[in-house]
C-alpha cells in the first residue's frame, strides 16, 4: 500500500503543472487578492465587484483544484499584494496561503451550514484596504 500511494502521489506532484487549475478575475491592477474556491468563489466575485465600485483595487484568484495546491500562483503574487482568503472551512486553505506567501493573511471563515454572504468579505476587503492588520472575520 505504501509503495502504491507513494507512486501515485509522486506521479501527481510530477505532473502538477498540468493538473493545477485556477481562474483570475480583475487582477490587472490588484493590490489585494481574494482567494476563494468552490461555492464561495461566486460570492467572492460579487464582493470584488462591489469593492471595485468604491475604488478598491482587489482581484480574485479562484482555486479550481485544491491539490496539488497552486503554490506558484501564490508565490508570484506574494511580494506585491495582500491576501484575503474566504473559505467555507476553518482556515485550512488560509494556512496554505500563509505558508507559501510567508506572511499572515486575512481570513473570512465559516464552518458551513450556510454560504458566506458578501458582506463579511467586503468588510475584510475594506479593512485591509485601509491598512488593517490581518485577522479573522
Tab-separated table of N, CA, C and O in Angstrom:
chain	number	residue	atom	x	y	z
A	1	UNK	N	0.826	-1.187	0.000
A	1	UNK	CA	0.000	0.000	0.000
A	1	UNK	C	0.872	1.253	0.000
A	1	UNK	O	0.619	2.186	-0.762
A	2	UNK	N	1.884	1.278	0.856
A	2	UNK	CA	2.769	2.445	0.932
A	2	UNK	C	3.417	2.718	-0.431
A	2	UNK	O	3.455	3.870	-0.893
A	3	UNK	N	3.917	1.661	-1.061
A	3	UNK	CA	4.572	1.820	-2.365
A	3	UNK	C	3.594	2.374	-3.405
A	3	UNK	O	3.930	3.291	-4.165
A	4	UNK	N	2.378	1.848	-3.431
A	4	UNK	CA	1.371	2.291	-4.395
A	4	UNK	C	1.003	3.757	-4.184
A	4	UNK	O	0.996	4.557	-5.126
A	5	UNK	N	0.707	4.126	-2.952
A	5	UNK	CA	0.305	5.503	-2.657
A	5	UNK	C	1.454	6.468	-2.942
A	5	UNK	O	1.252	7.541	-3.535
A	6	UNK	N	2.654	6.099	-2.562
A	6	UNK	CA	3.822	6.951	-2.823
A	6	UNK	C	4.015	7.150	-4.322
A	6	UNK	O	4.269	8.267	-4.781
A	7	UNK	N	3.855	6.092	-5.091
A	7	UNK	CA	3.992	6.193	-6.548
A	7	UNK	C	2.938	7.136	-7.124
A	7	UNK	O	3.243	8.000	-7.949
A	8	UNK	N	1.689	7.010	-6.661
A	8	UNK	CA	0.616	7.868	-7.171
A	8	UNK	C	0.819	9.331	-6.791
A	8	UNK	O	0.615	10.236	-7.608
A	9	UNK	N	1.218	9.581	-5.552
A	9	UNK	CA	1.465	10.961	-5.114
A	9	UNK	C	2.619	11.565	-5.908
A	9	UNK	O	2.544	12.716	-6.356
A	10	UNK	N	3.679	10.805	-6.107
A	10	UNK	CA	4.795	11.311	-6.909
A	10	UNK	C	4.378	11.595	-8.346
A	10	UNK	O	4.819	12.575	-8.940
A	11	UNK	N	3.515	10.752	-8.898
A	11	UNK	CA	3.019	10.964	-10.252
A	11	UNK	C	2.226	12.262	-10.331
A	11	UNK	O	2.379	13.051	-11.273
A	12	UNK	N	1.382	12.517	-9.345
A	12	UNK	CA	0.603	13.761	-9.312
A	12	UNK	C	1.529	14.960	-9.150
A	12	UNK	O	1.413	15.951	-9.879
A	13	UNK	N	2.448	14.886	-8.206
A	13	UNK	CA	3.370	16.008	-7.987
A	13	UNK	C	4.216	16.285	-9.228
A	13	UNK	O	4.467	17.441	-9.574
A	14	UNK	N	4.647	15.250	-9.912
A	14	UNK	CA	5.459	15.409	-11.122
A	14	UNK	C	4.668	16.082	-12.250
A	14	UNK	O	5.229	16.791	-13.085
A	15	UNK	N	3.364	15.883	-12.268
A	15	UNK	CA	2.510	16.437	-13.322
A	15	UNK	C	1.650	17.598	-12.832
A	15	UNK	O	0.653	17.945	-13.467
A	16	UNK	N	2.030	18.200	-11.731
A	16	UNK	CA	1.190	19.232	-11.116
A	16	UNK	C	0.905	20.407	-12.053
A	16	UNK	O	-0.189	20.960	-12.032
A	17	UNK	N	1.860	20.784	-12.881
A	17	UNK	CA	1.631	21.920	-13.789
A	17	UNK	C	0.479	21.640	-14.753
A	17	UNK	O	-0.216	22.567	-15.174
A	18	UNK	N	0.263	20.374	-15.093
A	18	UNK	CA	-0.839	20.014	-15.982
A	18	UNK	C	-2.153	19.818	-15.232
A	18	UNK	O	-3.220	19.787	-15.848
A	19	UNK	N	-2.083	19.667	-13.915
A	19	UNK	CA	-3.263	19.367	-13.110
A	19	UNK	C	-3.865	20.623	-12.479
A	19	UNK	O	-5.075	20.782	-12.441
A	20	UNK	N	-3.013	21.511	-11.999
A	20	UNK	CA	-3.478	22.693	-11.260
A	20	UNK	C	-4.292	23.593	-12.180
A	20	UNK	O	-3.868	23.932	-13.289
A	21	UNK	N	-5.459	24.000	-11.672
A	21	UNK	CA	-6.334	24.899	-12.412
A	21	UNK	C	-6.762	26.043	-11.502
A	21	UNK	O	-7.188	25.829	-10.366
A	22	UNK	N	-6.639	27.263	-12.024
A	22	UNK	CA	-7.122	28.450	-11.332
A	22	UNK	C	-7.780	29.358	-12.358
A	22	UNK	O	-7.542	29.227	-13.561
A	23	UNK	N	-8.597	30.273	-11.878
A	23	UNK	CA	-9.143	31.355	-12.693
A	23	UNK	C	-8.846	32.654	-11.964
A	23	UNK	O	-8.809	32.680	-10.733
A	24	UNK	N	-8.650	33.704	-12.729
A	24	UNK	CA	-8.447	35.012	-12.123
A	24	UNK	C	-9.529	35.965	-12.608
A	24	UNK	O	-10.090	35.795	-13.691
A	25	UNK	N	-9.785	36.967	-11.777
A	25	UNK	CA	-10.795	37.965	-12.100
A	25	UNK	C	-10.317	39.313	-11.577
A	25	UNK	O	-9.958	39.432	-10.401
A	26	UNK	N	-10.254	40.291	-12.448
A	26	UNK	CA	-9.895	41.679	-12.111
A	26	UNK	C	-8.523	41.781	-11.443
A	26	UNK	O	-8.326	42.534	-10.500
A	27	UNK	N	-7.568	41.040	-11.941
A	27	UNK	CA	-6.228	41.019	-11.343
A	27	UNK	C	-5.277	42.041	-11.963
A	27	UNK	O	-4.163	42.204	-11.478
A	28	UNK	N	-5.720	42.755	-12.997
A	28	UNK	CA	-4.819	43.614	-13.752
A	28	UNK	C	-4.087	44.654	-12.902
A	28	UNK	O	-2.933	44.969	-13.166
A	29	UNK	N	-4.707	45.202	-11.876
A	29	UNK	CA	-4.067	46.220	-11.040
A	29	UNK	C	-4.276	45.927	-9.547
A	29	UNK	O	-4.158	46.825	-8.720
A	30	UNK	N	-4.559	44.683	-9.224
A	30	UNK	CA	-4.933	44.327	-7.852
A	30	UNK	C	-3.786	44.534	-6.868
A	30	UNK	O	-2.650	44.144	-7.123
A	31	UNK	N	-4.117	45.180	-5.761
A	31	UNK	CA	-3.212	45.308	-4.624
A	31	UNK	C	-3.632	44.359	-3.506
A	31	UNK	O	-2.842	44.051	-2.627
A	32	UNK	N	-4.876	43.946	-3.551
A	32	UNK	CA	-5.422	42.938	-2.645
A	32	UNK	C	-5.893	41.784	-3.511
A	32	UNK	O	-6.477	42.001	-4.567
A	33	UNK	N	-5.657	40.565	-3.044
A	33	UNK	CA	-6.132	39.395	-3.783
A	33	UNK	C	-6.986	38.557	-2.853
A	33	UNK	O	-6.556	38.158	-1.774
A	34	UNK	N	-8.199	38.332	-3.291
A	34	UNK	CA	-9.131	37.476	-2.588
A	34	UNK	C	-8.957	36.071	-3.156
A	34	UNK	O	-9.028	35.868	-4.362
A	35	UNK	N	-8.659	35.113	-2.288
A	35	UNK	CA	-8.503	33.719	-2.689
A	35	UNK	C	-9.748	32.977	-2.231
A	35	UNK	O	-10.127	33.061	-1.060
A	36	UNK	N	-10.397	32.271	-3.145
A	36	UNK	CA	-11.610	31.523	-2.809
A	36	UNK	C	-11.718	30.322	-3.726
A	36	UNK	O	-11.047	30.243	-4.759
A	37	UNK	N	-12.577	29.383	-3.349
A	37	UNK	CA	-12.800	28.191	-4.159
A	37	UNK	C	-14.221	27.693	-3.918
A	37	UNK	O	-14.894	28.115	-2.982
A	38	UNK	N	-14.664	26.805	-4.786
A	38	UNK	CA	-15.994	26.227	-4.633
A	38	UNK	C	-17.082	27.284	-4.683
A	38	UNK	O	-16.965	28.305	-5.363
A	39	UNK	N	-18.156	27.035	-3.943
A	39	UNK	CA	-19.302	27.942	-3.970
A	39	UNK	C	-18.966	29.328	-3.426
A	39	UNK	O	-19.599	30.314	-3.804
A	40	UNK	N	-17.968	29.435	-2.587
A	40	UNK	CA	-17.573	30.732	-2.043
A	40	UNK	C	-17.018	31.651	-3.126
A	40	UNK	O	-17.091	32.875	-3.014
A	41	UNK	N	-16.502	31.084	-4.197
A	41	UNK	CA	-15.947	31.905	-5.278
A	41	UNK	C	-17.021	32.762	-5.941
A	41	UNK	O	-16.743	33.878	-6.378
A	42	UNK	N	-18.261	32.271	-6.006
A	42	UNK	CA	-19.338	33.085	-6.594
A	42	UNK	C	-19.599	34.317	-5.735
A	42	UNK	O	-19.783	35.416	-6.247
A	43	UNK	N	-19.633	34.134	-4.435
A	43	UNK	CA	-19.802	35.266	-3.532
A	43	UNK	C	-18.606	36.202	-3.639
A	43	UNK	O	-18.753	37.423	-3.586
A	44	UNK	N	-17.419	35.636	-3.806
A	44	UNK	CA	-16.203	36.440	-3.912
A	44	UNK	C	-16.237	37.348	-5.140
A	44	UNK	O	-15.790	38.499	-5.072
A	45	UNK	N	-16.759	36.867	-6.246
A	45	UNK	CA	-16.881	37.697	-7.456
A	45	UNK	C	-17.745	38.921	-7.151
A	45	UNK	O	-17.395	40.057	-7.512
A	46	UNK	N	-18.852	38.706	-6.475
A	46	UNK	CA	-19.739	39.830	-6.110
A	46	UNK	C	-19.020	40.820	-5.197
A	46	UNK	O	-19.114	42.036	-5.383
A	47	UNK	N	-18.266	40.298	-4.229
A	47	UNK	CA	-17.526	41.171	-3.314
A	47	UNK	C	-16.470	41.983	-4.058
A	47	UNK	O	-16.289	43.181	-3.790
A	48	UNK	N	-15.792	41.363	-5.007
A	48	UNK	CA	-14.795	42.083	-5.809
A	48	UNK	C	-15.475	43.191	-6.607
A	48	UNK	O	-14.989	44.328	-6.634
A	49	UNK	N	-16.591	42.889	-7.226
A	49	UNK	CA	-17.315	43.918	-7.997
A	49	UNK	C	-17.716	45.094	-7.116
A	49	UNK	O	-17.543	46.257	-7.497
A	50	UNK	N	-18.257	44.800	-5.941
A	50	UNK	CA	-18.696	45.872	-5.044
A	50	UNK	C	-17.507	46.683	-4.533
A	50	UNK	O	-17.592	47.910	-4.437
A	51	UNK	N	-16.407	46.030	-4.225
A	51	UNK	CA	-15.221	46.757	-3.761
A	51	UNK	C	-14.646	47.615	-4.884
A	51	UNK	O	-14.219	48.755	-4.650
A	52	UNK	N	-14.645	47.107	-6.093
A	52	UNK	CA	-14.165	47.874	-7.241
A	52	UNK	C	-15.026	49.109	-7.487
A	52	UNK	O	-14.514	50.147	-7.900
A	53	UNK	N	-16.329	49.010	-7.227
A	53	UNK	CA	-17.228	50.152	-7.411
A	53	UNK	C	-16.852	51.325	-6.520
A	53	UNK	O	-17.137	52.471	-6.862
A	54	UNK	N	-16.230	51.054	-5.381
A	54	UNK	CA	-15.807	52.134	-4.486
A	54	UNK	C	-14.299	52.384	-4.585
A	54	UNK	O	-13.709	53.037	-3.738
A	55	UNK	N	-13.675	51.847	-5.638
A	55	UNK	CA	-12.285	52.177	-5.937
A	55	UNK	C	-11.228	51.332	-5.263
A	55	UNK	O	-10.049	51.707	-5.265
A	56	UNK	N	-11.575	50.208	-4.703
A	56	UNK	CA	-10.577	49.356	-4.052
A	56	UNK	C	-10.020	48.382	-5.092
A	56	UNK	O	-10.769	47.621	-5.690
A	57	UNK	N	-8.703	48.390	-5.303
A	57	UNK	CA	-8.095	47.539	-6.333
A	57	UNK	C	-7.921	46.092	-5.839
A	57	UNK	O	-6.853	45.684	-5.407
A	58	UNK	N	-8.980	45.334	-5.926
A	58	UNK	CA	-8.967	43.948	-5.466
A	58	UNK	C	-9.244	43.026	-6.643
A	58	UNK	O	-9.980	43.374	-7.566
A	59	UNK	N	-8.613	41.862	-6.615
A	59	UNK	CA	-8.833	40.843	-7.633
A	59	UNK	C	-9.132	39.516	-6.971
A	59	UNK	O	-9.032	39.369	-5.749
A	60	UNK	N	-9.490	38.551	-7.774
A	60	UNK	CA	-9.852	37.226	-7.274
A	60	UNK	C	-8.966	36.168	-7.909
A	60	UNK	O	-8.780	36.139	-9.125
A	61	UNK	N	-8.430	35.305	-7.065
A	61	UNK	CA	-7.757	34.089	-7.502
A	61	UNK	C	-8.655	32.940	-7.080
A	61	UNK	O	-8.776	32.647	-5.893
A	62	UNK	N	-9.341	32.347	-8.058
A	62	UNK	CA	-10.247	31.234	-7.784
A	62	UNK	C	-9.492	29.926	-7.949
A	62	UNK	O	-8.967	29.631	-9.031
A	63	UNK	N	-9.414	29.172	-6.876
A	63	UNK	CA	-8.766	27.864	-6.931
A	63	UNK	C	-9.779	26.842	-7.440
A	63	UNK	O	-10.834	26.656	-6.838
A	64	UNK	N	-9.469	26.203	-8.538
A	64	UNK	CA	-10.334	25.159	-9.067
A	64	UNK	C	-9.880	23.806	-8.537
A	64	UNK	O	-10.692	22.983	-8.140
A	65	UNK	N	-8.576	23.590	-8.528
A	65	UNK	CA	-8.031	22.386	-7.888
A	65	UNK	C	-7.409	22.800	-6.565
A	65	UNK	O	-6.771	23.844	-6.468
A	66	UNK	N	-7.610	21.991	-5.543
A	66	UNK	CA	-7.005	22.270	-4.237
A	66	UNK	C	-5.729	21.465	-4.013
A	66	UNK	O	-4.879	21.867	-3.222
A	67	UNK	N	-5.626	20.320	-4.700
A	67	UNK	CA	-4.404	19.530	-4.602
A	67	UNK	C	-4.100	18.938	-5.954
A	67	UNK	O	-4.996	18.344	-6.564
A	68	UNK	N	-2.906	19.128	-6.427
A	68	UNK	CA	-1.844	19.891	-5.799
A	68	UNK	C	-2.222	21.374	-5.702
A	68	UNK	O	-2.969	21.888	-6.525
A	69	UNK	N	-1.687	22.017	-4.681
A	69	UNK	CA	-2.034	23.404	-4.407
A	69	UNK	C	-1.335	24.337	-5.393
A	69	UNK	O	-0.237	24.048	-5.868
A	70	UNK	N	-1.950	25.474	-5.671
A	70	UNK	CA	-1.451	26.449	-6.653
A	70	UNK	C	-0.320	27.297	-6.065
A	70	UNK	O	-0.377	28.520	-6.041
A	71	UNK	N	0.720	26.642	-5.630
A	71	UNK	CA	1.829	27.328	-4.955
A	71	UNK	C	2.492	28.385	-5.821
A	71	UNK	O	2.780	29.485	-5.345
A	72	UNK	N	2.746	28.073	-7.080
A	72	UNK	CA	3.429	29.037	-7.948
A	72	UNK	C	2.599	30.297	-8.148
A	72	UNK	O	3.148	31.398	-8.205
A	73	UNK	N	1.298	30.167	-8.238
A	73	UNK	CA	0.429	31.340	-8.388
A	73	UNK	C	0.530	32.238	-7.155
A	73	UNK	O	0.616	33.463	-7.276
A	74	UNK	N	0.512	31.639	-5.983
A	74	UNK	CA	0.630	32.408	-4.732
A	74	UNK	C	2.014	33.050	-4.642
A	74	UNK	O	2.133	34.237	-4.331
A	75	UNK	N	3.058	32.295	-4.939
A	75	UNK	CA	4.431	32.827	-4.866
A	75	UNK	C	4.612	34.025	-5.793
A	75	UNK	O	5.266	35.001	-5.434
A	76	UNK	N	4.047	33.948	-7.003
A	76	UNK	CA	4.195	35.039	-7.961
A	76	UNK	C	3.541	36.324	-7.478
A	76	UNK	O	3.989	37.422	-7.819
A	77	UNK	N	2.506	36.209	-6.670
A	77	UNK	CA	1.767	37.372	-6.186
A	77	UNK	C	2.265	37.889	-4.838
A	77	UNK	O	2.053	39.050	-4.497
A	78	UNK	N	2.893	37.039	-4.069
A	78	UNK	CA	3.138	37.289	-2.642
A	78	UNK	C	3.857	38.594	-2.326
A	78	UNK	O	3.532	39.252	-1.334
A	79	UNK	N	4.800	39.006	-3.129
A	79	UNK	CA	5.556	40.222	-2.825
A	79	UNK	C	4.791	41.502	-3.132
A	79	UNK	O	5.138	42.563	-2.626
A	80	UNK	N	3.752	41.409	-3.949
A	80	UNK	CA	3.090	42.608	-4.452
A	80	UNK	C	1.697	42.862	-3.899
A	80	UNK	O	1.142	43.932	-4.132
A	81	UNK	N	1.103	41.880	-3.209
A	81	UNK	CA	-0.287	42.014	-2.775
A	81	UNK	C	-0.469	41.549	-1.339
A	81	UNK	O	0.392	40.881	-0.778
A	82	UNK	N	-1.619	41.909	-0.800
A	82	UNK	CA	-2.082	41.345	0.464
A	82	UNK	C	-3.158	40.323	0.124
A	82	UNK	O	-3.922	40.519	-0.825
A	83	UNK	N	-3.229	39.266	0.894
A	83	UNK	CA	-4.190	38.204	0.631
A	83	UNK	C	-5.331	38.212	1.634
A	83	UNK	O	-5.115	38.434	2.835
A	84	UNK	N	-6.513	37.944	1.112
A	84	UNK	CA	-7.699	37.669	1.923
A	84	UNK	C	-8.207	36.322	1.437
A	84	UNK	O	-8.395	36.137	0.233
A	85	UNK	N	-8.392	35.387	2.342
A	85	UNK	CA	-8.882	34.067	1.960
A	85	UNK	C	-10.277	33.894	2.525
A	85	UNK	O	-10.487	34.017	3.732
A	86	UNK	N	-11.232	33.641	1.638
A	86	UNK	CA	-12.609	33.368	2.045
A	86	UNK	C	-12.861	31.890	1.803
A	86	UNK	O	-12.699	31.408	0.685
A	87	UNK	N	-13.226	31.179	2.876
A	87	UNK	CA	-13.451	29.752	2.708
A	87	UNK	C	-14.548	29.235	3.618
A	87	UNK	O	-14.688	29.682	4.749
A	88	UNK	N	-15.300	28.318	3.077
A	88	UNK	CA	-16.342	27.626	3.821
A	88	UNK	C	-15.637	26.486	4.547
A	88	UNK	O	-15.758	25.319	4.196
A	89	UNK	N	-14.849	26.882	5.545
A	89	UNK	CA	-13.920	25.992	6.210
A	89	UNK	C	-13.394	26.731	7.435
A	89	UNK	O	-13.785	27.870	7.673
A	90	UNK	N	-12.489	26.138	8.161
A	90	UNK	CA	-11.946	26.802	9.346
A	90	UNK	C	-10.482	27.190	9.198
A	90	UNK	O	-9.736	27.198	10.158
A	91	UNK	N	-10.068	27.512	7.989
A	91	UNK	CA	-8.743	28.070	7.791
A	91	UNK	C	-7.725	27.164	7.143
A	91	UNK	O	-6.552	27.524	7.056
A	92	UNK	N	-8.122	26.019	6.651
A	92	UNK	CA	-7.161	25.103	6.060
A	92	UNK	C	-6.476	25.706	4.828
A	92	UNK	O	-5.257	25.596	4.679
A	93	UNK	N	-7.221	26.372	3.970
A	93	UNK	CA	-6.627	26.980	2.780
A	93	UNK	C	-5.858	28.242	3.174
A	93	UNK	O	-4.787	28.523	2.633
A	94	UNK	N	-6.362	28.981	4.144
A	94	UNK	CA	-5.658	30.177	4.633
A	94	UNK	C	-4.258	29.823	5.107
A	94	UNK	O	-3.297	30.537	4.824
A	95	UNK	N	-4.146	28.722	5.820
A	95	UNK	CA	-2.828	28.306	6.317
A	95	UNK	C	-1.887	27.951	5.169
A	95	UNK	O	-0.687	28.227	5.242
A	96	UNK	N	-2.410	27.356	4.109
A	96	UNK	CA	-1.572	27.050	2.950
A	96	UNK	C	-1.083	28.336	2.289
A	96	UNK	O	0.085	28.444	1.916
A	97	UNK	N	-1.973	29.307	2.135
A	97	UNK	CA	-1.575	30.587	1.530
A	97	UNK	C	-0.522	31.265	2.399
A	97	UNK	O	0.486	31.762	1.888
A	98	UNK	N	-0.716	31.284	3.709
A	98	UNK	CA	0.274	31.880	4.613
A	98	UNK	C	1.621	31.170	4.517
A	98	UNK	O	2.672	31.811	4.494
A	99	UNK	N	1.599	29.855	4.461
A	99	UNK	CA	2.837	29.068	4.384
A	99	UNK	C	3.616	29.416	3.114
A	99	UNK	O	4.830	29.592	3.146
A	100	UNK	N	2.917	29.554	2.010
A	100	UNK	CA	3.570	29.802	0.732
A	100	UNK	C	3.972	31.272	0.587
A	100	UNK	O	5.052	31.586	0.096
A	101	UNK	N	3.112	32.187	1.024
A	101	UNK	CA	3.379	33.619	0.884
A	101	UNK	C	4.354	34.137	1.939
A	101	UNK	O	4.903	35.224	1.794
A	102	UNK	N	4.545	33.374	2.995
A	102	UNK	CA	5.419	33.775	4.104
A	102	UNK	C	4.965	35.068	4.766
A	102	UNK	O	5.780	35.918	5.136
A	103	UNK	N	3.637	35.203	4.882
A	103	UNK	CA	3.090	36.344	5.606
A	103	UNK	C	1.656	36.020	6.018
A	103	UNK	O	1.001	35.169	5.403
A	104	UNK	N	1.170	36.697	7.057
A	104	UNK	CA	-0.198	36.425	7.500
A	104	UNK	C	-1.226	36.913	6.481
A	104	UNK	O	-0.972	37.853	5.733
A	105	UNK	N	-2.364	36.233	6.454
A	105	UNK	CA	-3.453	36.612	5.565
A	105	UNK	C	-4.700	36.885	6.396
A	105	UNK	O	-4.849	36.374	7.500
A	106	UNK	N	-5.576	37.706	5.855
A	106	UNK	CA	-6.875	37.940	6.479
A	106	UNK	C	-7.782	36.791	6.075
A	106	UNK	O	-7.784	36.364	4.924
A	107	UNK	N	-8.557	36.305	7.030
A	107	UNK	CA	-9.411	35.146	6.786
A	107	UNK	C	-10.877	35.502	6.981
A	107	UNK	O	-11.229	36.151	7.955
A	108	UNK	N	-11.701	35.064	6.039
A	108	UNK	CA	-13.156	35.134	6.181
A	108	UNK	C	-13.609	33.682	6.198
A	108	UNK	O	-13.590	33.009	5.168
A	109	UNK	N	-13.967	33.204	7.379
A	109	UNK	CA	-14.227	31.783	7.572
A	109	UNK	C	-15.660	31.535	8.006
A	109	UNK	O	-16.259	32.338	8.707
A	110	UNK	N	-16.170	30.392	7.587
A	110	UNK	CA	-17.480	29.928	8.046
A	110	UNK	C	-17.449	28.408	7.963
A	110	UNK	O	-17.079	27.852	6.931
A	111	UNK	N	-17.846	27.752	9.040
A	111	UNK	CA	-17.720	26.298	9.116
A	111	UNK	C	-18.785	25.543	8.342
A	111	UNK	O	-18.731	24.329	8.253
A	112	UNK	N	-19.738	26.197	7.778
A	112	UNK	CA	-20.714	25.506	6.962
A	112	UNK	C	-22.131	25.692	7.458
A	112	UNK	O	-22.396	26.399	8.425
A	113	UNK	N	-23.046	25.041	6.797
A	113	UNK	CA	-24.455	25.165	7.134
A	113	UNK	C	-25.141	26.239	6.316
A	113	UNK	O	-26.344	26.185	6.105
A	114	UNK	N	-24.392	27.209	5.867
A	114	UNK	CA	-24.898	28.287	5.018
A	114	UNK	C	-23.718	28.861	4.243
A	114	UNK	O	-22.566	28.739	4.669
A	115	UNK	N	-24.022	29.485	3.115
A	115	UNK	CA	-22.964	30.113	2.324
A	115	UNK	C	-22.479	31.386	3.015
A	115	UNK	O	-23.207	32.000	3.788
A	116	UNK	N	-21.271	31.784	2.707
A	116	UNK	CA	-20.753	33.054	3.214
A	116	UNK	C	-21.389	34.167	2.382
A	116	UNK	O	-21.233	34.184	1.157
A	117	UNK	N	-22.084	35.110	3.017
A	117	UNK	CA	-22.630	36.233	2.253
A	117	UNK	C	-21.510	37.211	1.884
A	117	UNK	O	-20.420	37.174	2.469
A	118	UNK	N	-21.739	38.099	0.941
A	118	UNK	CA	-20.677	39.016	0.529
A	118	UNK	C	-20.280	40.030	1.603
A	118	UNK	O	-19.146	40.514	1.600
A	119	UNK	N	-21.172	40.340	2.529
A	119	UNK	CA	-20.886	41.416	3.496
A	119	UNK	C	-19.613	41.189	4.326
A	119	UNK	O	-18.798	42.122	4.442
A	120	UNK	N	-19.380	40.020	4.928
A	120	UNK	CA	-18.130	39.875	5.686
A	120	UNK	C	-16.885	39.912	4.801
A	120	UNK	O	-15.830	40.370	5.239
A	121	UNK	N	-17.021	39.477	3.558
A	121	UNK	CA	-15.882	39.548	2.637
A	121	UNK	C	-15.595	41.005	2.304
A	121	UNK	O	-14.443	41.447	2.334
A	122	UNK	N	-16.626	41.775	2.023
A	122	UNK	CA	-16.452	43.199	1.726
A	122	UNK	C	-15.879	43.932	2.932
A	122	UNK	O	-14.995	44.786	2.794
A	123	UNK	N	-16.360	43.601	4.121
A	123	UNK	CA	-15.826	44.215	5.336
A	123	UNK	C	-14.328	43.940	5.473
A	123	UNK	O	-13.540	44.842	5.785
A	124	UNK	N	-13.918	42.707	5.215
A	124	UNK	CA	-12.495	42.360	5.279
A	124	UNK	C	-11.695	43.113	4.224
A	124	UNK	O	-10.612	43.632	4.505
A	125	UNK	N	-12.223	43.193	2.999
A	125	UNK	CA	-11.539	43.918	1.927
A	125	UNK	C	-11.335	45.375	2.326
A	125	UNK	O	-10.237	45.927	2.186
A	126	UNK	N	-12.387	46.021	2.832
A	126	UNK	CA	-12.274	47.428	3.211
A	126	UNK	C	-11.273	47.630	4.335
A	126	UNK	O	-10.495	48.587	4.320
A	127	UNK	N	-11.258	46.736	5.297
A	127	UNK	CA	-10.314	46.882	6.408
A	127	UNK	C	-8.872	46.712	5.942
A	127	UNK	O	-8.000	47.486	6.328
A	128	UNK	N	-8.625	45.722	5.111
A	128	UNK	CA	-7.264	45.526	4.605
A	128	UNK	C	-6.865	46.699	3.713
A	128	UNK	O	-5.724	47.159	3.758
A	129	UNK	N	-7.804	47.219	2.939
A	129	UNK	CA	-7.515	48.340	2.036
A	129	UNK	C	-7.075	49.592	2.781
A	129	UNK	O	-6.281	50.377	2.257
A	130	UNK	N	-7.573	49.796	4.000
A	130	UNK	CA	-7.162	50.988	4.769
A	130	UNK	C	-5.964	50.700	5.662
A	130	UNK	O	-5.592	51.527	6.480
A	131	UNK	N	-5.375	49.521	5.482
A	131	UNK	CA	-4.161	49.204	6.217
A	131	UNK	C	-4.382	48.392	7.481
A	131	UNK	O	-3.472	48.301	8.319
A	132	UNK	N	-5.538	47.781	7.611
A	132	UNK	CA	-5.802	46.944	8.774
A	132	UNK	C	-4.892	45.728	8.806
A	132	UNK	O	-4.447	45.236	7.771
A	133	UNK	N	-4.604	45.258	9.989
A	133	UNK	CA	-3.770	44.065	10.150
A	133	UNK	C	-4.593	42.812	9.818
A	133	UNK	O	-5.797	42.779	10.046
A	134	UNK	N	-3.924	41.769	9.302
A	134	UNK	CA	-4.648	40.534	9.011
A	134	UNK	C	-5.343	39.978	10.249
A	134	UNK	O	-4.804	40.009	11.350
A	135	UNK	N	-6.589	39.527	10.051
A	135	UNK	CA	-7.332	38.934	11.145
A	135	UNK	C	-8.424	38.038	10.596
A	135	UNK	O	-8.571	37.905	9.387
A	136	UNK	N	-9.196	37.458	11.471
A	136	UNK	CA	-10.268	36.553	11.079
A	136	UNK	C	-11.603	37.263	11.180
A	136	UNK	O	-11.903	37.911	12.183
A	137	UNK	N	-12.415	37.126	10.141
A	137	UNK	CA	-13.757	37.689	10.121
A	137	UNK	C	-14.751	36.570	10.220
A	137	UNK	O	-14.579	35.512	9.697
